[in-house]
Amino acid sequence: MTLEVDIRKKFKDFTLDVQFAAGDEVLGLLGASGCGKSLTMRCVAGIETPDEGRIVVNGEVFFDSAAGINLKPQQRKTALLFQNYMLFPNLTVEQNVAAGIPKDTPKAERDAIVLSELKRFDVVAFAKRYPAQLSGGQQQRVALARMLAARPGILMLDEPFSALDAHLKGVLEQNLASLFDAFDGTILYVSHDIDEAVRFCDRIAVVEKGHVMEIDENRELVDNPKSMAGLKLSGCKNAVEVERLNDTHVYCPQWGVKIAVPGGVPDDVRGIGIRAFNLRQVETPGCNVYRVRVDRVSDSRFERMCMLSFVDRDENAEPLVSAVDQEVHFLHQRMYWRVSMREPGVALPEVGDELLIELPEDKLYVVCK
């Protein structure tokens, strides 16, 4: 089974222009709110209509602007799980599950399908109840059962855990595992959470401002991001725009420092990144070693997050601001350093400390888009 998407849709202040393909896999659409993830999914489902392009699912053309093809949503055999599950409040659980099954399906076969999916998601005991009589977790299981009962050609899930607390989220993740195991085909999974995407998706498409910036296997995105959007979405706290100085160095206006880049600087370099836990405190100067000041600290259970400013900023760099002056700009100008609190006998950095911090060359990410 396959999915091919090549569509464009223009709004007053936003343009969706995405191209990607998927096979028998879970493909994640990862990006910030408003980047076009859900809009893309709604175009595949037929809820939104692109201005131009083509959508093909399992060899069937859903949309082709050049050929004048635009199947209605009910003709597309897609299953889309919204954040609020969209159960019919006036139907019982078993009626909700049966709602997506084709009307011409014989009653005995319909009943067998419904019972099978109720059992799969352990909601047989609630068959006669209405959605309002169910917990959020039970409603989700019913929605998943309805998706599979419809025997869709493609499954699509739009941030299914966005409204759940951490404990319930952990429990309900197992429901999705059952869903994915039972479905043989393409699954689109929208998320803004990199950990969630890595757990569920075989590949991840990074979406930024209506465009797919890169598509990689989940671990490849974490270990070797290729775009600024991918770098940030992979959880890298220190992802900054840079300017190429020469074959070996870049300049970071945000921090006001020059940085050596291993392996050479690409002509089209856009940014660099380093994870907060890869910064290293050293005692002597060296390559990519900077004098920094600790401007803020915050503690979690096992680590201290420090915000560092560069003491020896380039004289042409913009002046440092304080959090009192402008919080957003304060964050923009600082580097994040994550320090373990589980190492006995190691003094933790405090606000006002001046330290030497190294950006190890082998821990730097370099991206060109």
Short mmCIF file of C-alpha atoms in Angstrom, two decimals, residues 80-342:
data_model
loop_
_atom_site.label_atom_id
_atom_site.label_comp_id
_atom_site.label_asym_id
_atom_site.label_seq_id
_atom_site.Cartn_x
_atom_site.Cartn_y
_atom_site.Cartn_z
CA LEU A 80 -8.88 10.20 10.56
CA LEU A 81 -8.61 10.34 14.34
CA PHE A 82 -8.98 13.88 15.64
CA GLN A 83 -7.70 15.17 18.96
CA ASN A 84 -11.22 15.07 20.45
CA TYR A 85 -12.11 11.67 18.88
CA MET A 86 -15.36 12.95 17.23
CA LEU A 87 -17.63 10.19 18.51
CA PHE A 88 -21.35 10.54 17.76
CA PRO A 89 -22.92 11.50 21.11
CA ASN A 90 -26.35 10.11 20.21
CA LEU A 91 -25.00 6.65 19.29
CA THR A 92 -23.93 3.85 21.60
CA VAL A 93 -20.40 2.49 21.55
CA GLU A 94 -21.28 -0.39 19.25
CA GLN A 95 -23.23 1.95 16.96
CA ASN A 96 -20.25 4.31 16.81
CA VAL A 97 -17.95 1.46 15.86
CA ALA A 98 -20.38 0.31 13.17
CA ALA A 99 -20.83 3.80 11.75
CA GLY A 100 -17.94 3.61 9.31
CA ILE A 101 -18.71 0.17 7.91
CA PRO A 102 -20.18 0.29 4.37
CA LYS A 103 -23.98 0.26 4.40
CA ASP A 104 -24.19 -2.69 2.00
CA THR A 105 -22.28 -4.97 4.40
CA PRO A 106 -24.51 -7.91 5.49
CA LYS A 107 -25.73 -7.58 9.08
CA ALA A 108 -24.02 -10.74 10.30
CA GLU A 109 -20.69 -9.59 8.86
CA ARG A 110 -21.18 -6.10 10.28
CA ASP A 111 -21.92 -7.48 13.75
CA ALA A 112 -18.85 -9.75 13.56
CA ILE A 113 -16.59 -6.82 12.61
CA VAL A 114 -17.94 -4.67 15.44
CA LEU A 115 -17.51 -7.41 18.02
CA SER A 116 -13.99 -8.16 16.81
CA GLU A 117 -12.89 -4.53 17.20
CA LEU A 118 -14.66 -4.11 20.55
CA LYS A 119 -12.68 -7.10 21.80
CA ARG A 120 -9.42 -5.85 20.29
CA PHE A 121 -9.66 -2.62 22.28
CA ASP A 122 -11.28 -4.13 25.36
CA VAL A 123 -14.52 -2.11 25.26
CA VAL A 124 -17.06 -4.93 24.93
CA ALA A 125 -18.40 -4.12 28.40
CA PHE A 126 -19.27 -0.61 27.24
CA ALA A 127 -21.06 -1.61 24.03
CA LYS A 128 -24.45 -0.20 25.13
CA ARG A 129 -23.11 2.98 26.70
CA TYR A 130 -22.99 6.43 25.13
CA PRO A 131 -19.77 8.48 24.73
CA ALA A 132 -20.71 10.83 27.58
CA GLN A 133 -20.70 7.82 29.93
CA LEU A 134 -17.07 6.95 29.08
CA SER A 135 -13.74 8.23 30.35
CA GLY A 136 -11.33 9.92 27.96
CA GLY A 137 -9.29 6.76 27.64
CA GLN A 138 -12.37 4.65 26.89
CA GLN A 139 -13.50 7.14 24.28
CA GLN A 140 -10.14 6.90 22.58
CA ARG A 141 -10.32 3.11 22.45
CA VAL A 142 -13.78 3.32 20.88
CA ALA A 143 -12.50 5.80 18.30
CA LEU A 144 -9.63 3.44 17.42
CA ALA A 145 -12.03 0.52 17.13
CA ARG A 146 -14.22 2.56 14.76
CA MET A 147 -11.19 3.36 12.61
CA LEU A 148 -10.28 -0.30 12.06
CA ALA A 149 -13.89 -1.42 11.66
CA ALA A 150 -14.19 0.82 8.59
CA ARG A 151 -11.38 -1.16 6.91
CA PRO A 152 -9.76 2.05 5.61
CA GLY A 153 -7.05 2.28 2.96
CA ILE A 154 -5.04 4.68 5.14
CA LEU A 155 -5.00 5.63 8.83
CA MET A 156 -4.37 9.20 9.96
CA LEU A 157 -3.95 10.37 13.55
CA ASP A 158 -3.84 14.05 14.48
CA GLU A 159 -1.98 14.53 17.80
CA PRO A 160 -4.04 11.88 19.63
CA PHE A 161 -2.36 12.50 23.00
CA SER A 162 -2.42 16.31 23.08
CA ALA A 163 -5.16 16.57 25.72
CA LEU A 164 -3.99 13.75 28.02
CA ASP A 165 -1.97 13.83 31.23
CA ALA A 166 1.34 11.96 31.39
CA HIS A 167 -0.01 8.88 33.20
CA LEU A 168 -3.00 8.36 30.92
CA LYS A 169 -0.83 9.03 27.90
CA GLY A 170 1.47 6.17 28.86
CA VAL A 171 -1.45 3.77 29.18
CA LEU A 172 -3.11 4.79 25.94
CA GLU A 173 0.11 4.49 23.94
CA GLN A 174 -0.40 0.75 24.22
CA ASN A 175 -3.75 1.13 22.46
CA LEU A 176 -1.99 2.69 19.50
CA ALA A 177 0.53 -0.14 19.45
CA SER A 178 -2.41 -2.55 19.06
CA LEU A 179 -3.86 -0.38 16.29
CA PHE A 180 -0.61 -0.24 14.35
CA ASP A 181 -0.02 -3.98 14.72
CA ALA A 182 -3.48 -4.70 13.32
CA PHE A 183 -3.27 -2.38 10.32
CA ASP A 184 -1.42 -3.30 7.15
CA GLY A 185 -0.85 -0.10 5.18
CA THR A 186 0.17 3.52 5.42
CA ILE A 187 -0.32 5.44 8.66
CA LEU A 188 0.13 9.22 8.88
CA TYR A 189 0.86 10.46 12.39
CA VAL A 190 0.83 14.19 13.21
CA SER A 191 2.81 15.33 16.24
CA HIS A 192 4.90 18.19 17.63
CA ASP A 193 6.60 15.89 20.17
CA ILE A 194 9.89 14.34 18.98
CA ASP A 195 9.86 11.57 21.62
CA GLU A 196 6.34 10.55 20.64
CA ALA A 197 7.25 10.60 16.95
CA VAL A 198 10.36 8.48 17.50
CA ARG A 199 8.36 5.90 19.49
CA PHE A 200 5.65 5.45 16.89
CA CYS A 201 7.03 6.41 13.48
CA ASP A 202 9.28 4.52 11.08
CA ARG A 203 10.14 7.75 9.28
CA ILE A 204 9.56 11.39 10.16
CA ALA A 205 8.85 14.32 7.83
CA VAL A 206 9.86 17.67 9.33
CA VAL A 207 7.32 20.33 8.35
CA GLU A 208 8.07 24.06 8.60
CA LYS A 209 5.91 26.91 7.30
CA GLY A 210 4.02 24.68 4.89
CA HIS A 211 7.05 22.84 3.48
CA VAL A 212 8.63 19.43 4.13
CA MET A 213 12.21 20.30 5.07
CA GLU A 214 13.51 16.73 5.37
CA ILE A 215 12.33 13.13 5.68
CA ASP A 216 14.45 10.64 7.60
CA GLU A 217 14.22 7.47 9.62
CA ASN A 218 13.42 8.38 13.22
CA ARG A 219 16.91 7.77 14.66
CA GLU A 220 18.57 9.51 11.71
CA LEU A 221 16.58 12.66 12.46
CA VAL A 222 17.77 12.59 16.06
CA ASP A 223 21.40 11.67 15.32
CA ASN A 224 21.94 13.57 12.07
CA PRO A 225 19.37 16.33 11.41
CA LYS A 226 19.79 18.10 8.07
CA SER A 227 17.75 21.29 8.51
CA MET A 228 17.33 24.01 11.11
CA ALA A 229 13.74 22.88 11.62
CA GLY A 230 14.86 19.27 12.10
CA LEU A 231 17.63 20.35 14.45
CA LYS A 232 15.23 22.28 16.69
CA LEU A 233 12.48 19.66 16.57
CA SER A 234 14.98 16.93 17.45
CA GLY A 235 15.28 18.59 20.85
CA CYS A 236 18.56 20.45 20.32
CA LYS A 237 18.44 23.47 22.65
CA ASN A 238 21.38 25.20 21.01
CA ALA A 239 20.43 25.61 17.34
CA VAL A 240 21.65 28.91 15.92
CA GLU A 241 21.92 30.66 12.55
CA VAL A 242 25.50 31.25 11.37
CA GLU A 243 27.44 33.05 8.64
CA ARG A 244 30.26 31.39 6.70
CA LEU A 245 33.64 33.04 7.35
CA ASN A 246 35.94 30.63 5.49
CA ASP A 247 36.49 26.92 4.85
CA THR A 248 36.91 26.14 8.54
CA HIS A 249 34.97 28.73 10.56
CA VAL A 250 31.51 30.28 10.91
CA TYR A 251 30.34 33.34 12.82
CA CYS A 252 27.29 33.22 15.10
CA PRO A 253 25.68 36.69 15.41
CA GLN A 254 23.32 35.36 18.08
CA TRP A 255 26.20 34.56 20.44
CA GLY A 256 28.79 36.98 19.02
CA VAL A 257 31.51 34.34 18.60
CA LYS A 258 33.47 32.52 15.89
CA ILE A 259 33.20 28.71 15.82
CA ALA A 260 35.47 26.11 14.18
CA VAL A 261 33.58 23.51 12.16
CA PRO A 262 34.94 19.97 11.72
CA GLY A 263 35.23 18.68 8.17
CA GLY A 264 34.93 22.11 6.57
CA VAL A 265 32.14 24.65 6.16
CA PRO A 266 29.66 24.10 3.27
CA ASP A 267 29.13 27.09 1.01
CA ASP A 268 25.41 27.09 1.80
CA VAL A 269 25.71 26.55 5.57
CA ARG A 270 22.69 27.88 7.44
CA GLY A 271 23.17 26.89 11.05
CA ILE A 272 24.91 24.79 13.65
CA GLY A 273 23.74 23.06 16.79
CA ILE A 274 25.02 21.32 19.90
CA ARG A 275 22.98 19.52 22.51
CA ALA A 276 22.95 21.05 25.99
CA PHE A 277 24.36 17.91 27.62
CA ASN A 278 27.34 17.81 25.21
CA LEU A 279 28.88 21.07 26.42
CA ARG A 280 32.03 20.43 28.45
CA GLN A 281 33.62 22.47 31.24
CA VAL A 282 37.42 22.69 30.84
CA GLU A 283 40.30 24.31 32.67
CA THR A 284 42.45 25.61 29.81
CA PRO A 285 41.83 27.53 26.56
CA GLY A 286 41.59 25.67 23.27
CA CYS A 287 39.63 25.24 20.05
CA ASN A 288 35.99 26.24 20.53
CA VAL A 289 36.61 27.04 24.20
CA TYR A 290 34.81 30.17 25.43
CA ARG A 291 34.66 32.18 28.61
CA VAL A 292 31.03 32.25 29.70
CA ARG A 293 28.99 33.58 32.59
CA VAL A 294 26.13 31.70 34.24
CA ASP A 295 23.12 34.04 34.01
CA ARG A 296 20.34 31.71 35.18
CA VAL A 297 19.93 28.21 36.63
CA SER A 298 16.90 25.98 37.06
CA ASP A 299 16.78 22.51 38.61
CA SER A 300 14.77 19.43 37.71
CA ARG A 301 14.95 16.11 39.55
CA PHE A 302 18.28 14.99 38.17
CA GLU A 303 19.90 17.91 36.38
CA ARG A 304 20.55 21.62 36.43
CA MET A 305 19.90 23.71 33.33
CA CYS A 306 22.19 26.73 33.04
CA MET A 307 21.84 29.66 30.69
CA LEU A 308 25.21 31.00 29.62
CA SER A 309 26.28 34.26 28.01
CA PHE A 310 29.56 34.65 26.15
CA VAL A 311 31.83 37.06 28.03
CA ASP A 312 34.17 37.80 25.12
CA ARG A 313 31.53 38.54 22.49
CA ASP A 314 32.65 40.11 19.24
CA GLU A 315 32.64 43.91 19.46
CA ASN A 316 30.19 44.09 16.54
CA ALA A 317 27.72 41.76 18.22
CA GLU A 318 24.48 43.20 19.53
CA PRO A 319 24.64 44.22 23.21
CA LEU A 320 23.56 41.65 25.75
CA VAL A 321 20.16 42.28 27.32
CA SER A 322 18.88 41.14 30.71
CA ALA A 323 15.73 39.15 31.32
CA VAL A 324 14.24 42.23 32.93
CA ASP A 325 14.78 44.20 29.74
CA GLN A 326 13.41 41.62 27.29
CA GLU A 327 12.89 37.98 28.18
CA VAL A 328 12.61 36.63 24.63
CA HIS A 329 15.82 38.36 23.51
CA PHE A 330 17.54 37.23 26.71
CA LEU A 331 16.81 33.59 25.82
CA HIS A 332 17.85 34.17 22.21
CA GLN A 333 21.32 35.34 23.21
CA ARG A 334 22.13 32.57 25.69
CA MET A 335 23.48 29.05 25.33
CA TYR A 336 21.93 26.16 27.26
CA TRP A 337 24.08 23.82 29.35
CA ARG A 338 22.61 20.74 31.03
CA VAL A 339 24.58 19.54 34.07
CA SER A 340 23.97 16.24 35.87
CA MET A 341 23.15 16.48 39.58
CA ARG A 342 23.89 12.79 40.13
#
